[in-house]
Each structure stands twice: as structure tokens, then as C-alpha cells.
C-alpha positions as protocol buffer text, in pm:
chain_id: "A"
residue {
  index: 1
  type: GLY
  ca { x: 2982 y: -833 z: 2393 }
}
residue {
  index: 2
  type: VAL
  ca { x: 2673 y: -651 z: 2311 }
}
residue {
  index: 3
  type: ASP
  ca { x: 2418 y: -459 z: 2512 }
}
residue {
  index: 4
  type: GLU
  ca { x: 2129 y: -713 z: 2502 }
}
residue {
  index: 5
  type: LYS
  ca { x: 1906 y: -495 z: 2711 }
}
residue {
  index: 6
  type: PHE
  ca { x: 1902 y: -217 z: 2444 }
}
residue {
  index: 7
  type: TRP
  ca { x: 1937 y: -435 z: 2139 }
}
residue {
  index: 8
  type: ARG
  ca { x: 1639 y: -675 z: 2186 }
}
residue {
  index: 9
  type: PRO
  ca { x: 1352 y: -776 z: 1994 }
}
residue {
  index: 10
  type: GLN
  ca { x: 1067 y: -520 z: 1961 }
}
residue {
  index: 11
  type: PRO
  ca { x: 748 y: -720 z: 1928 }
}
residue {
  index: 12
  type: GLN
  ca { x: 544 y: -413 z: 1888 }
}
residue {
  index: 13
  type: ILE
  ca { x: 714 y: -343 z: 1555 }
}
residue {
  index: 14
  type: PRO
  ca { x: 601 y: -568 z: 1279 }
}
residue {
  index: 15
  type: VAL
  ca { x: 858 y: -744 z: 1059 }
}
residue {
  index: 16
  type: ASP
  ca { x: 855 y: -654 z: 693 }
}
residue {
  index: 17
  type: PRO
  ca { x: 918 y: -996 z: 516 }
}
residue {
  index: 18
  type: HIS
  ca { x: 1065 y: -807 z: 218 }
}
residue {
  index: 19
  type: LEU
  ca { x: 1297 y: -576 z: 408 }
}
residue {
  index: 20
  type: VAL
  ca { x: 1675 y: -686 z: 427 }
}
residue {
  index: 21
  type: ILE
  ca { x: 1915 y: -450 z: 586 }
}
residue {
  index: 22
  type: SER
  ca { x: 2289 y: -402 z: 579 }
}
residue {
  index: 23
  type: LEU
  ca { x: 2489 y: -165 z: 810 }
}
residue {
  index: 24
  type: GLY
  ca { x: 2828 y: -19 z: 861 }
}
residue {
  index: 25
  type: GLN
  ca { x: 3092 y: 109 z: 639 }
}
residue {
  index: 26
  type: ALA
  ca { x: 3429 y: -40 z: 730 }
}
residue {
  index: 27
  type: ARG
  ca { x: 3542 y: -317 z: 487 }
}
residue {
  index: 28
  type: ARG
  ca { x: 3196 y: -363 z: 345 }
}
residue {
  index: 29
  type: ASP
  ca { x: 3153 y: -496 z: -3 }
}
residue {
  index: 30
  type: TYR
  ca { x: 2830 y: -314 z: -94 }
}
residue {
  index: 31
  type: ASP
  ca { x: 2908 y: -335 z: -465 }
}
residue {
  index: 32
  type: MET
  ca { x: 2885 y: -713 z: -455 }
}
residue {
  index: 33
  type: LEU
  ca { x: 2569 y: -699 z: -218 }
}
residue {
  index: 34
  type: ILE
  ca { x: 2386 y: -463 z: -453 }
}
residue {
  index: 35
  type: GLN
  ca { x: 2463 y: -680 z: -750 }
}
residue {
  index: 36
  type: ALA
  ca { x: 2358 y: -994 z: -557 }
}
residue {
  index: 37
  type: VAL
  ca { x: 2003 y: -850 z: -464 }
}
residue {
  index: 38
  type: ASN
  ca { x: 1942 y: -664 z: -801 }
}
residue {
  index: 39
  type: GLY
  ca { x: 1602 y: -797 z: -923 }
}
residue {
  index: 40
  type: LEU
  ca { x: 1521 y: -1007 z: -618 }
}
residue {
  index: 41
  type: PRO
  ca { x: 1175 y: -961 z: -460 }
}
residue {
  index: 42
  type: LEU
  ca { x: 1305 y: -765 z: -168 }
}
residue {
  index: 43
  type: GLN
  ca { x: 1396 y: -415 z: -52 }
}
residue {
  index: 44
  type: LEU
  ca { x: 1762 y: -386 z: 59 }
}
residue {
  index: 45
  type: HIS
  ca { x: 1821 y: -89 z: 291 }
}
residue {
  index: 46
  type: ILE
  ca { x: 2183 y: 10 z: 344 }
}
residue {
  index: 47
  type: GLN
  ca { x: 2261 y: 214 z: 651 }
}
residue {
  index: 48
  type: ALA
  ca { x: 2602 y: 335 z: 597 }
}
residue {
  index: 49
  type: SER
  ca { x: 2789 y: 665 z: 599 }
}
residue {
  index: 50
  type: SER
  ca { x: 2718 y: 932 z: 345 }
}
residue {
  index: 51
  type: GLN
  ca { x: 3070 y: 922 z: 216 }
}
residue {
  index: 52
  type: TRP
  ca { x: 3018 y: 556 z: 99 }
}
residue {
  index: 53
  type: TYR
  ca { x: 2699 y: 663 z: -93 }
}
residue {
  index: 54
  type: ILE
  ca { x: 2872 y: 964 z: -255 }
}
residue {
  index: 55
  type: ARG
  ca { x: 3141 y: 737 z: -371 }
}
residue {
  index: 56
  type: TYR
  ca { x: 2904 y: 476 z: -505 }
}
residue {
  index: 57
  type: LYS
  ca { x: 2687 y: 729 z: -685 }
}
residue {
  index: 58
  type: THR
  ca { x: 3003 y: 895 z: -838 }
}
residue {
  index: 59
  type: GLN
  ca { x: 3153 y: 567 z: -955 }
}
residue {
  index: 60
  type: VAL
  ca { x: 2849 y: 346 z: -1035 }
}
residue {
  index: 61
  type: GLY
  ca { x: 2535 y: 570 z: -1073 }
}
residue {
  index: 62
  type: ASP
  ca { x: 2180 y: 514 z: -962 }
}
residue {
  index: 63
  type: LEU
  ca { x: 2093 y: 234 z: -727 }
}
residue {
  index: 64
  type: PRO
  ca { x: 1867 y: -49 z: -843 }
}
residue {
  index: 65
  type: TYR
  ca { x: 1493 y: 3 z: -779 }
}
residue {
  index: 66
  type: ASN
  ca { x: 1504 y: -233 z: -473 }
}
residue {
  index: 67
  type: VAL
  ca { x: 1800 y: -72 z: -289 }
}
residue {
  index: 68
  type: SER
  ca { x: 1778 y: 219 z: -68 }
}
residue {
  index: 69
  type: PHE
  ca { x: 2031 y: 417 z: 137 }
}
residue {
  index: 70
  type: GLY
  ca { x: 2028 y: 584 z: 476 }
}
residue {
  index: 71
  type: SER
  ca { x: 2280 y: 765 z: 667 }
}
residue {
  index: 72
  type: TYR
  ca { x: 2300 y: 858 z: 1044 }
}
residue {
  index: 73
  type: LEU
  ca { x: 2022 y: 743 z: 1263 }
}
residue {
  index: 74
  type: PRO
  ca { x: 1992 y: 784 z: 1645 }
}
residue {
  index: 75
  type: PHE
  ca { x: 2026 y: 450 z: 1820 }
}
residue {
  index: 76
  type: THR
  ca { x: 1651 y: 408 z: 1904 }
}
residue {
  index: 77
  type: ARG
  ca { x: 1561 y: 455 z: 1534 }
}
residue {
  index: 78
  type: LEU
  ca { x: 1839 y: 212 z: 1425 }
}
residue {
  index: 79
  type: ARG
  ca { x: 1700 y: -33 z: 1680 }
}
residue {
  index: 80
  type: ASP
  ca { x: 1363 y: 12 z: 1500 }
}
residue {
  index: 81
  type: LEU
  ca { x: 1517 y: -52 z: 1165 }
}
residue {
  index: 82
  type: TYR
  ca { x: 1663 y: -383 z: 1279 }
}
residue {
  index: 83
  type: ALA
  ca { x: 1324 y: -472 z: 1430 }
}
residue {
  index: 84
  type: ARG
  ca { x: 1143 y: -415 z: 1094 }
}
residue {
  index: 85
  type: ALA
  ca { x: 1388 y: -616 z: 900 }
}
residue {
  index: 86
  type: ASN
  ca { x: 1349 y: -979 z: 798 }
}
residue {
  index: 87
  type: PHE
  ca { x: 1712 y: -1054 z: 836 }
}
residue {
  index: 88
  type: VAL
  ca { x: 2052 y: -875 z: 818 }
}
residue {
  index: 89
  type: VAL
  ca { x: 2341 y: -906 z: 557 }
}
residue {
  index: 90
  type: VAL
  ca { x: 2698 y: -820 z: 638 }
}
residue {
  index: 91
  type: ALA
  ca { x: 2908 y: -842 z: 314 }
}
residue {
  index: 92
  type: LEU
  ca { x: 3268 y: -793 z: 385 }
}
residue {
  index: 93
  type: THR
  ca { x: 3571 y: -737 z: 153 }
}
residue {
  index: 94
  type: PRO
  ca { x: 3803 y: -1047 z: 103 }
}
residue {
  index: 95
  type: GLY
  ca { x: 4082 y: -861 z: 286 }
}
residue {
  index: 96
  type: ALA
  ca { x: 3880 y: -759 z: 588 }
}
residue {
  index: 97
  type: HIS
  ca { x: 4014 y: -788 z: 943 }
}
residue {
  index: 98
  type: HIS
  ca { x: 3902 y: -1073 z: 1153 }
}
residue {
  index: 99
  type: SER
  ca { x: 3672 y: -855 z: 1364 }
}
residue {
  index: 100
  type: ALA
  ca { x: 3517 y: -644 z: 1073 }
}
residue {
  index: 101
  type: GLY
  ca { x: 3143 y: -636 z: 1100 }
}
residue {
  index: 102
  type: SER
  ca { x: 3134 y: -781 z: 1456 }
}
residue {
  index: 103
  type: VAL
  ca { x: 2929 y: -504 z: 1605 }
}
residue {
  index: 104
  type: THR
  ca { x: 2664 y: -521 z: 1332 }
}
residue {
  index: 105
  type: ILE
  ca { x: 2665 y: -903 z: 1369 }
}
residue {
  index: 106
  type: LYS
  ca { x: 2616 y: -899 z: 1752 }
}
residue {
  index: 107
  type: GLU
  ca { x: 2347 y: -617 z: 1737 }
}
residue {
  index: 108
  type: ALA
  ca { x: 2157 y: -811 z: 1473 }
}
residue {
  index: 109
  type: MET
  ca { x: 2175 y: -1129 z: 1679 }
}
residue {
  index: 110
  type: ALA
  ca { x: 2074 y: -947 z: 1993 }
}
residue {
  index: 111
  type: MET
  ca { x: 1767 y: -817 z: 1796 }
}
residue {
  index: 112
  type: GLY
  ca { x: 1676 y: -1180 z: 1723 }
}
residue {
  index: 113
  type: LYS
  ca { x: 1767 y: -1156 z: 1348 }
}
residue {
  index: 114
  type: ALA
  ca { x: 1922 y: -1411 z: 1121 }
}
residue {
  index: 115
  type: VAL
  ca { x: 2250 y: -1280 z: 975 }
}
residue {
  index: 116
  type: ILE
  ca { x: 2414 y: -1366 z: 650 }
}
residue {
  index: 117
  type: VAL
  ca { x: 2780 y: -1280 z: 646 }
}
residue {
  index: 118
  type: ALA
  ca { x: 3011 y: -1296 z: 350 }
}
residue {
  index: 119
  type: SER
  ca { x: 3335 y: -1299 z: 557 }
}
residue {
  index: 120
  type: PRO
  ca { x: 3712 y: -1379 z: 500 }
}
residue {
  index: 121
  type: GLY
  ca { x: 3705 y: -1531 z: 855 }
}
residue {
  index: 122
  type: GLY
  ca { x: 3598 y: -1424 z: 1202 }
}
residue {
  index: 123
  type: ALA
  ca { x: 3217 y: -1455 z: 1172 }
}
residue {
  index: 124
  type: GLU
  ca { x: 3233 y: -1809 z: 1307 }
}
residue {
  index: 125
  type: ASP
  ca { x: 3321 y: -1650 z: 1647 }
}
residue {
  index: 126
  type: TYR
  ca { x: 2972 y: -1531 z: 1671 }
}
residue {
  index: 127
  type: ILE
  ca { x: 2757 y: -1734 z: 1414 }
}
residue {
  index: 128
  type: ASP
  ca { x: 2685 y: -2102 z: 1408 }
}
residue {
  index: 129
  type: HIS
  ca { x: 2656 y: -2165 z: 1043 }
}
residue {
  index: 130
  type: GLY
  ca { x: 2290 y: -2292 z: 967 }
}
residue {
  index: 131
  type: GLU
  ca { x: 2184 y: -2236 z: 1323 }
}
residue {
  index: 132
  type: THR
  ca { x: 2201 y: -1868 z: 1396 }
}
residue {
  index: 133
  type: GLY
  ca { x: 2293 y: -1745 z: 1043 }
}
residue {
  index: 134
  type: ILE
  ca { x: 2481 y: -1822 z: 734 }
}
residue {
  index: 135
  type: ILE
  ca { x: 2851 y: -1780 z: 670 }
}
residue {
  index: 136
  type: LEU
  ca { x: 2978 y: -1747 z: 319 }
}
residue {
  index: 137
  type: PRO
  ca { x: 3319 y: -1672 z: 175 }
}
residue {
  index: 138
  type: ALA
  ca { x: 3389 y: -1319 z: 88 }
}
residue {
  index: 139
  type: GLY
  ca { x: 3369 y: -1209 z: -259 }
}
residue {
  index: 140
  type: ASN
  ca { x: 3119 y: -1475 z: -376 }
}
residue {
  index: 141
  type: GLY
  ca { x: 2826 y: -1280 z: -505 }
}
residue {
  index: 142
  type: LEU
  ca { x: 2641 y: -1587 z: -645 }
}
residue {
  index: 143
  type: ALA
  ca { x: 2651 y: -1773 z: -305 }
}
residue {
  index: 144
  type: LEU
  ca { x: 2546 y: -1446 z: -137 }
}
residue {
  index: 145
  type: ARG
  ca { x: 2250 y: -1424 z: -367 }
}
residue {
  index: 146
  type: ASP
  ca { x: 2142 y: -1793 z: -316 }
}
residue {
  index: 147
  type: ALA
  ca { x: 2164 y: -1758 z: 57 }
}
residue {
  index: 148
  type: ILE
  ca { x: 1939 y: -1443 z: 43 }
}
residue {
  index: 149
  type: ARG
  ca { x: 1692 y: -1620 z: -164 }
}
residue {
  index: 150
  type: ASP
  ca { x: 1706 y: -1916 z: 67 }
}
residue {
  index: 151
  type: LEU
  ca { x: 1611 y: -1711 z: 378 }
}
residue {
  index: 152
  type: LEU
  ca { x: 1346 y: -1521 z: 183 }
}
residue {
  index: 153
  type: ALA
  ca { x: 1187 y: -1849 z: 81 }
}
residue {
  index: 154
  type: ASP
  ca { x: 1186 y: -2003 z: 429 }
}
residue {
  index: 155
  type: PRO
  ca { x: 1044 y: -1762 z: 677 }
}
residue {
  index: 156
  type: ALA
  ca { x: 1008 y: -2023 z: 951 }
}
residue {
  index: 157
  type: ALA
  ca { x: 1382 y: -2117 z: 926 }
}
residue {
  index: 158
  type: THR
  ca { x: 1472 y: -1743 z: 924 }
}
residue {
  index: 159
  type: ARG
  ca { x: 1271 y: -1687 z: 1238 }
}
residue {
  index: 160
  type: ARG
  ca { x: 1422 y: -1987 z: 1416 }
}
residue {
  index: 161
  type: MET
  ca { x: 1780 y: -1865 z: 1321 }
}
residue {
  index: 162
  type: GLY
  ca { x: 1700 y: -1532 z: 1480 }
}
residue {
  index: 163
  type: GLU
  ca { x: 1559 y: -1675 z: 1792 }
}
residue {
  index: 164
  type: ARG
  ca { x: 1864 y: -1897 z: 1827 }
}
residue {
  index: 165
  type: ALA
  ca { x: 2088 y: -1593 z: 1753 }
}
residue {
  index: 166
  type: ARG
  ca { x: 1915 y: -1412 z: 2052 }
}
residue {
  index: 167
  type: GLN
  ca { x: 1966 y: -1710 z: 2263 }
}
residue {
  index: 168
  type: VAL
  ca { x: 2339 y: -1711 z: 2196 }
}
residue {
  index: 169
  type: VAL
  ca { x: 2366 y: -1336 z: 2289 }
}
residue {
  index: 170
  type: GLU
  ca { x: 2185 y: -1410 z: 2611 }
}
residue {
  index: 171
  type: THR
  ca { x: 2408 y: -1701 z: 2710 }
}
residue {
  index: 172
  type: LYS
  ca { x: 2744 y: -1609 z: 2561 }
}
residue {
  index: 173
  type: LEU
  ca { x: 2764 y: -1252 z: 2418 }
}
residue {
  index: 174
  type: SER
  ca { x: 2594 y: -1021 z: 2658 }
}
residue {
  index: 175
  type: TYR
  ca { x: 2769 y: -735 z: 2825 }
}
residue {
  index: 176
  type: ASP
  ca { x: 2696 y: -897 z: 3168 }
}
residue {
  index: 177
  type: ARG
  ca { x: 2865 y: -1213 z: 3073 }
}
residue {
  index: 178
  type: LYS
  ca { x: 3166 y: -1040 z: 2927 }
}
residue {
  index: 179
  type: ILE
  ca { x: 3214 y: -828 z: 3238 }
}
residue {
  index: 180
  type: ARG
  ca { x: 3181 y: -1131 z: 3471 }
}
residue {
  index: 181
  type: ARG
  ca { x: 3432 y: -1325 z: 3258 }
}
residue {
  index: 182
  type: MET
  ca { x: 3682 y: -1027 z: 3263 }
}
residue {
  index: 183
  type: ALA
  ca { x: 3628 y: -988 z: 3651 }
}
residue {
  index: 184
  type: ALA
  ca { x: 3695 y: -1350 z: 3697 }
}
residue {
  index: 185
  type: GLU
  ca { x: 4017 y: -1329 z: 3492 }
}
residue {
  index: 186
  type: ALA
  ca { x: 4135 y: -1035 z: 3687 }
}
residue {
  index: 187
  type: ASP
  ca { x: 4068 y: -1206 z: 4015 }
}
residue {
  index: 188
  type: ASP
  ca { x: 4265 y: -1518 z: 3884 }
}
residue {
  index: 189
  type: ALA
  ca { x: 4559 y: -1288 z: 3777 }
}
residue {
  index: 190
  type: CYS
  ca { x: 4577 y: -1134 z: 4132 }
}
């Protein structure tokens, strides 16, 4: 589940149509994501741990002009970052665990954001492809680039996906729903 009361749309914060964000560190394929957005008319902001960034800078060098990096943010500022974003991308490595990226996916959905997930499997537990986001195979940088371009080119569809994602959170993925389901299962077991 996700705390839909905290992670919720912030209508007072304007959405930047050029801002795309990606968050987290575990099993992320940021190398592929950075290559996929290089030269696109957007600003990709990666919010990951400083250890990832240090490794990237050591092995690859400077980030492309349209990619920025951030480290720790308090939850309220992280919520504001989600609110400013047009959509969220979670690029996972091909060998990632089934639940990798699930926290980021559910937070983004709760914030009313469309999510593109490059996943080896598991994202379909949360995302309805084409309705609340886009699911791609892990490791396919060309498909990822195309999906990013598609969402950038169709703001109305991107907004609808985000609205539907929020509805899914409210009806299926909220903490309240998860707690009620667990309580019912515990009652049934007794």
C-alpha cells in the first residue's frame, strides 16, 4: 500500500511540462535512462543516493546537459518534486526482483502521475499498461526513449494516466484498504 493522504496531488504547485523525474537506487538502470533521454527536450532529474552518483561520475563522466542529480530530500520536499514533475520513469535492471521500484511506482501514482516502468516483471501488479502508465521490457533503451517522447508529445493523455493512477491508489492501493484487507484475513484465520 501507499499513504495516499501524504502522497497526493498538490494543485498549488505548477507542473513543469519538461520535468521528468526518476527516484530510488536499488536495481535502477540509470545508465540506460540517461542514454534514452540524451538530447530530448526535457529535464530529467534523478533523485538517488550520492553513492550512485559518485559511481556514475567515476565510470562515465559528466551528465548530459538535460540530466540533473539530487541526493537526500525530506519527504515534504520529495512530495513537491513529484508534484512539479510531468511524469515519473522507473528504469529497472533486467535481473531486478519482482517488487523492485514498487515504492516509487506507488508514490508516483498516489501523486497523480503517469509512470513509465522498464521492468523485468512485477510492474503489472500496480500499473495497467496504457491506462495508468506504460510498462516496457527492462533493458530496451529505444523503447524507453519512444515512450518518454510519446508522453511528452501528448500532455492530455499523460494527465489522464496520472488521474487514473490516483484513482487506482484510492480504490486498491491505499494503506486504509491494505489494513482492512489484512484485518479481514486475520479475522477469517481465527
